[in-house]
């Protein structure tokens, strides 16, 4: 009886946004070359986070259709850390895989902003505009 009482208290203590785990549906995508990609694990493990849902078991992310700028900034910074280009012996690598040279969409002058927890002013333009428009914005605003 005492264990049940503690369980009920724990359930009540969970924030109101929490509605329990959702089903992480298994989705299979077939590429043009015939390769089949599987997303999702089929288990009840999706829990909410600031940008949508994440699976506790397989780590899959399902983003909201319109995530907040704060959530996009967090994932932008995280992805840049994970996919960082490293050079060795004149070749570029991402996670140990050789890749052709990739231009960095964020100029060196803005690199220090990546350590900030809040999105800088230029990030909304980066998200909402095409590459040429973003370059024009940077020239006008930052790179005179």
PDB file of C-alpha atoms in Angstrom:
ATOM      1  CA  UNK A   1       0.000   0.000   0.000  1.00  0.00           C
ATOM      2  CA  UNK A   2       2.804   2.409   0.880  1.00  0.00           C
ATOM      3  CA  UNK A   3       4.495   1.849  -2.522  1.00  0.00           C
ATOM      4  CA  UNK A   4       1.276   2.765  -4.340  1.00  0.00           C
ATOM      5  CA  UNK A   5       0.981   5.985  -2.382  1.00  0.00           C
ATOM      6  CA  UNK A   6       4.525   7.011  -3.355  1.00  0.00           C
ATOM      7  CA  UNK A   7       3.797   6.198  -6.984  1.00  0.00           C
ATOM      8  CA  UNK A   8       0.719   8.437  -6.993  1.00  0.00           C
ATOM      9  CA  UNK A   9       2.731  11.278  -5.468  1.00  0.00           C
ATOM     10  CA  UNK A  10       5.371  10.875  -8.149  1.00  0.00           C
ATOM     11  CA  UNK A  11       2.748  11.007 -10.896  1.00  0.00           C
ATOM     12  CA  UNK A  12       1.195  14.160  -9.469  1.00  0.00           C
ATOM     13  CA  UNK A  13       4.613  15.823  -9.265  1.00  0.00           C
ATOM     14  CA  UNK A  14       5.138  15.565 -13.043  1.00  0.00           C
ATOM     15  CA  UNK A  15       4.502  18.842 -14.938  1.00  0.00           C
ATOM     16  CA  UNK A  16       1.069  19.287 -16.516  1.00  0.00           C
ATOM     17  CA  UNK A  17       2.567  19.205 -20.063  1.00  0.00           C
ATOM     18  CA  UNK A  18       3.538  15.570 -19.487  1.00  0.00           C
ATOM     19  CA  UNK A  19       0.950  13.168 -20.867  1.00  0.00           C
ATOM     20  CA  UNK A  20       3.019  10.018 -20.707  1.00  0.00           C
ATOM     21  CA  UNK A  21       5.196   8.378 -23.288  1.00  0.00           C
ATOM     22  CA  UNK A  22       3.920   8.239 -26.870  1.00  0.00           C
ATOM     23  CA  UNK A  23       4.491   5.482 -29.383  1.00  0.00           C
ATOM     24  CA  UNK A  24       7.666   5.898 -31.451  1.00  0.00           C
ATOM     25  CA  UNK A  25       6.282   4.649 -34.746  1.00  0.00           C
ATOM     26  CA  UNK A  26       8.594   2.676 -36.968  1.00  0.00           C
ATOM     27  CA  UNK A  27       8.938   4.250 -40.409  1.00  0.00           C
ATOM     28  CA  UNK A  28      10.842   2.763 -43.345  1.00  0.00           C
ATOM     29  CA  UNK A  29      12.071   4.969 -46.184  1.00  0.00           C
ATOM     30  CA  UNK A  30      13.380   3.516 -49.433  1.00  0.00           C
ATOM     31  CA  UNK A  31      16.040   5.602 -51.163  1.00  0.00           C
ATOM     32  CA  UNK A  32      16.504   5.776 -54.937  1.00  0.00           C
ATOM     33  CA  UNK A  33      19.457   3.397 -54.726  1.00  0.00           C
ATOM     34  CA  UNK A  34      17.257   0.784 -53.022  1.00  0.00           C
ATOM     35  CA  UNK A  35      18.699   1.249 -49.545  1.00  0.00           C
ATOM     36  CA  UNK A  36      16.045   1.097 -46.816  1.00  0.00           C
ATOM     37  CA  UNK A  37      16.326   3.474 -43.864  1.00  0.00           C
ATOM     38  CA  UNK A  38      14.466   2.675 -40.667  1.00  0.00           C
ATOM     39  CA  UNK A  39      13.428   5.417 -38.259  1.00  0.00           C
ATOM     40  CA  UNK A  40      11.796   4.754 -34.915  1.00  0.00           C
ATOM     41  CA  UNK A  41      11.777   1.682 -32.725  1.00  0.00           C
ATOM     42  CA  UNK A  42       8.068   0.874 -32.349  1.00  0.00           C
ATOM     43  CA  UNK A  43       8.218   1.198 -28.558  1.00  0.00           C
ATOM     44  CA  UNK A  44       6.339   3.572 -26.283  1.00  0.00           C
ATOM     45  CA  UNK A  45       9.219   5.925 -25.504  1.00  0.00           C
ATOM     46  CA  UNK A  46       8.551   9.390 -26.974  1.00  0.00           C
ATOM     47  CA  UNK A  47       8.697  12.138 -24.364  1.00  0.00           C
ATOM     48  CA  UNK A  48       8.341  15.907 -24.861  1.00  0.00           C
ATOM     49  CA  UNK A  49      11.262  18.323 -25.045  1.00  0.00           C
ATOM     50  CA  UNK A  50      11.383  21.983 -26.051  1.00  0.00           C
ATOM     51  CA  UNK A  51      11.475  21.257 -29.816  1.00  0.00           C
ATOM     52  CA  UNK A  52       9.007  18.381 -30.023  1.00  0.00           C
ATOM     53  CA  UNK A  53       9.416  14.733 -28.977  1.00  0.00           C
ATOM     54  CA  UNK A  54      12.435  12.484 -28.385  1.00  0.00           C
ATOM     55  CA  UNK A  55      12.459   8.692 -28.016  1.00  0.00           C
ATOM     56  CA  UNK A  56      13.893   7.370 -24.773  1.00  0.00           C
ATOM     57  CA  UNK A  57      14.905   4.091 -26.445  1.00  0.00           C
ATOM     58  CA  UNK A  58      16.237   4.891 -29.919  1.00  0.00           C
ATOM     59  CA  UNK A  59      16.999   8.615 -29.574  1.00  0.00           C
ATOM     60  CA  UNK A  60      14.835   9.639 -32.530  1.00  0.00           C
ATOM     61  CA  UNK A  61      13.740  13.275 -32.646  1.00  0.00           C
ATOM     62  CA  UNK A  62      10.310  14.353 -33.916  1.00  0.00           C
ATOM     63  CA  UNK A  63      10.225  18.113 -34.199  1.00  0.00           C
ATOM     64  CA  UNK A  64       7.216  20.377 -33.828  1.00  0.00           C
ATOM     65  CA  UNK A  65       6.012  21.835 -37.122  1.00  0.00           C
ATOM     66  CA  UNK A  66       6.962  25.307 -35.858  1.00  0.00           C
ATOM     67  CA  UNK A  67       9.680  24.972 -33.191  1.00  0.00           C
ATOM     68  CA  UNK A  68      10.746  28.001 -31.201  1.00  0.00           C
ATOM     69  CA  UNK A  69      13.813  29.971 -32.228  1.00  0.00           C
ATOM     70  CA  UNK A  70      15.382  29.001 -28.880  1.00  0.00           C
ATOM     71  CA  UNK A  71      14.902  25.272 -29.639  1.00  0.00           C
ATOM     72  CA  UNK A  72      16.318  25.660 -33.158  1.00  0.00           C
ATOM     73  CA  UNK A  73      19.341  27.526 -31.785  1.00  0.00           C
ATOM     74  CA  UNK A  74      20.038  24.751 -29.276  1.00  0.00           C
ATOM     75  CA  UNK A  75      19.952  22.068 -31.980  1.00  0.00           C
ATOM     76  CA  UNK A  76      21.931  24.197 -34.432  1.00  0.00           C
ATOM     77  CA  UNK A  77      24.737  24.537 -31.881  1.00  0.00           C
ATOM     78  CA  UNK A  78      24.556  20.839 -30.986  1.00  0.00           C
ATOM     79  CA  UNK A  79      24.664  19.770 -34.642  1.00  0.00           C
ATOM     80  CA  UNK A  80      27.632  22.028 -35.371  1.00  0.00           C
ATOM     81  CA  UNK A  81      29.518  20.396 -32.523  1.00  0.00           C
ATOM     82  CA  UNK A  82      28.621  16.887 -33.670  1.00  0.00           C
ATOM     83  CA  UNK A  83      29.271  17.465 -37.396  1.00  0.00           C
ATOM     84  CA  UNK A  84      32.404  19.567 -36.951  1.00  0.00           C
ATOM     85  CA  UNK A  85      34.764  19.387 -39.910  1.00  0.00           C
ATOM     86  CA  UNK A  86      38.284  18.324 -38.963  1.00  0.00           C
ATOM     87  CA  UNK A  87      41.286  18.534 -41.265  1.00  0.00           C
ATOM     88  CA  UNK A  88      44.260  16.183 -41.323  1.00  0.00           C
ATOM     89  CA  UNK A  89      46.920  15.666 -43.979  1.00  0.00           C
ATOM     90  CA  UNK A  90      45.180  18.103 -46.316  1.00  0.00           C
ATOM     91  CA  UNK A  91      41.817  16.256 -46.210  1.00  0.00           C
ATOM     92  CA  UNK A  92      38.560  17.184 -44.482  1.00  0.00           C
ATOM     93  CA  UNK A  93      36.715  14.686 -42.253  1.00  0.00           C
ATOM     94  CA  UNK A  94      33.335  14.623 -40.511  1.00  0.00           C
ATOM     95  CA  UNK A  95      33.191  11.977 -37.780  1.00  0.00           C
ATOM     96  CA  UNK A  96      36.148  10.214 -39.372  1.00  0.00           C
ATOM     97  CA  UNK A  97      34.600  10.054 -42.846  1.00  0.00           C
ATOM     98  CA  UNK A  98      36.508  11.895 -45.601  1.00  0.00           C
ATOM     99  CA  UNK A  99      34.408  14.595 -47.272  1.00  0.00           C
ATOM    100  CA  UNK A 100      35.097  17.227 -49.933  1.00  0.00           C
ATOM    101  CA  UNK A 101      35.853  20.678 -48.515  1.00  0.00           C
ATOM    102  CA  UNK A 102      32.719  22.260 -47.102  1.00  0.00           C
ATOM    103  CA  UNK A 103      32.264  26.023 -46.774  1.00  0.00           C
ATOM    104  CA  UNK A 104      31.155  27.076 -43.318  1.00  0.00           C
ATOM    105  CA  UNK A 105      27.799  28.928 -43.517  1.00  0.00           C
ATOM    106  CA  UNK A 106      28.691  30.858 -40.348  1.00  0.00           C
ATOM    107  CA  UNK A 107      31.558  33.328 -40.923  1.00  0.00           C
ATOM    108  CA  UNK A 108      34.512  33.380 -38.551  1.00  0.00           C
ATOM    109  CA  UNK A 109      33.397  36.769 -37.175  1.00  0.00           C
ATOM    110  CA  UNK A 110      30.208  35.114 -35.792  1.00  0.00           C
ATOM    111  CA  UNK A 111      31.800  31.948 -34.396  1.00  0.00           C
ATOM    112  CA  UNK A 112      31.937  33.369 -30.861  1.00  0.00           C
ATOM    113  CA  UNK A 113      28.112  33.558 -30.845  1.00  0.00           C
ATOM    114  CA  UNK A 114      27.970  29.745 -30.884  1.00  0.00           C
ATOM    115  CA  UNK A 115      28.915  29.634 -27.200  1.00  0.00           C
ATOM    116  CA  UNK A 116      25.921  31.785 -26.213  1.00  0.00           C
ATOM    117  CA  UNK A 117      22.787  30.067 -24.826  1.00  0.00           C
ATOM    118  CA  UNK A 118      20.401  32.550 -26.483  1.00  0.00           C
ATOM    119  CA  UNK A 119      20.146  32.916 -30.262  1.00  0.00           C
ATOM    120  CA  UNK A 120      21.908  35.977 -31.684  1.00  0.00           C
ATOM    121  CA  UNK A 121      20.134  38.479 -33.923  1.00  0.00           C
ATOM    122  CA  UNK A 122      21.535  36.962 -37.147  1.00  0.00           C
ATOM    123  CA  UNK A 123      20.188  33.456 -36.425  1.00  0.00           C
ATOM    124  CA  UNK A 124      16.562  34.236 -37.313  1.00  0.00           C
ATOM    125  CA  UNK A 125      17.741  35.582 -40.681  1.00  0.00           C
ATOM    126  CA  UNK A 126      19.857  32.451 -41.169  1.00  0.00           C
ATOM    127  CA  UNK A 127      16.816  30.228 -40.538  1.00  0.00           C
ATOM    128  CA  UNK A 128      14.282  32.191 -42.589  1.00  0.00           C
ATOM    129  CA  UNK A 129      16.301  33.203 -45.647  1.00  0.00           C
ATOM    130  CA  UNK A 130      18.127  31.650 -48.566  1.00  0.00           C
ATOM    131  CA  UNK A 131      21.926  31.542 -48.600  1.00  0.00           C
ATOM    132  CA  UNK A 132      22.373  34.558 -50.914  1.00  0.00           C
ATOM    133  CA  UNK A 133      19.991  36.679 -48.837  1.00  0.00           C
ATOM    134  CA  UNK A 134      21.810  35.678 -45.620  1.00  0.00           C
ATOM    135  CA  UNK A 135      25.173  36.660 -47.149  1.00  0.00           C
ATOM    136  CA  UNK A 136      23.752  40.064 -48.135  1.00  0.00           C
ATOM    137  CA  UNK A 137      22.434  40.541 -44.581  1.00  0.00           C
ATOM    138  CA  UNK A 138      25.835  39.708 -43.105  1.00  0.00           C
ATOM    139  CA  UNK A 139      27.630  42.139 -45.417  1.00  0.00           C
ATOM    140  CA  UNK A 140      25.236  44.947 -44.452  1.00  0.00           C
ATOM    141  CA  UNK A 141      25.094  44.239 -40.724  1.00  0.00           C
ATOM    142  CA  UNK A 142      28.396  42.690 -39.635  1.00  0.00           C
ATOM    143  CA  UNK A 143      31.074  42.571 -42.305  1.00  0.00           C
ATOM    144  CA  UNK A 144      30.833  46.150 -43.701  1.00  0.00           C
TER     145      UNK A 144
END
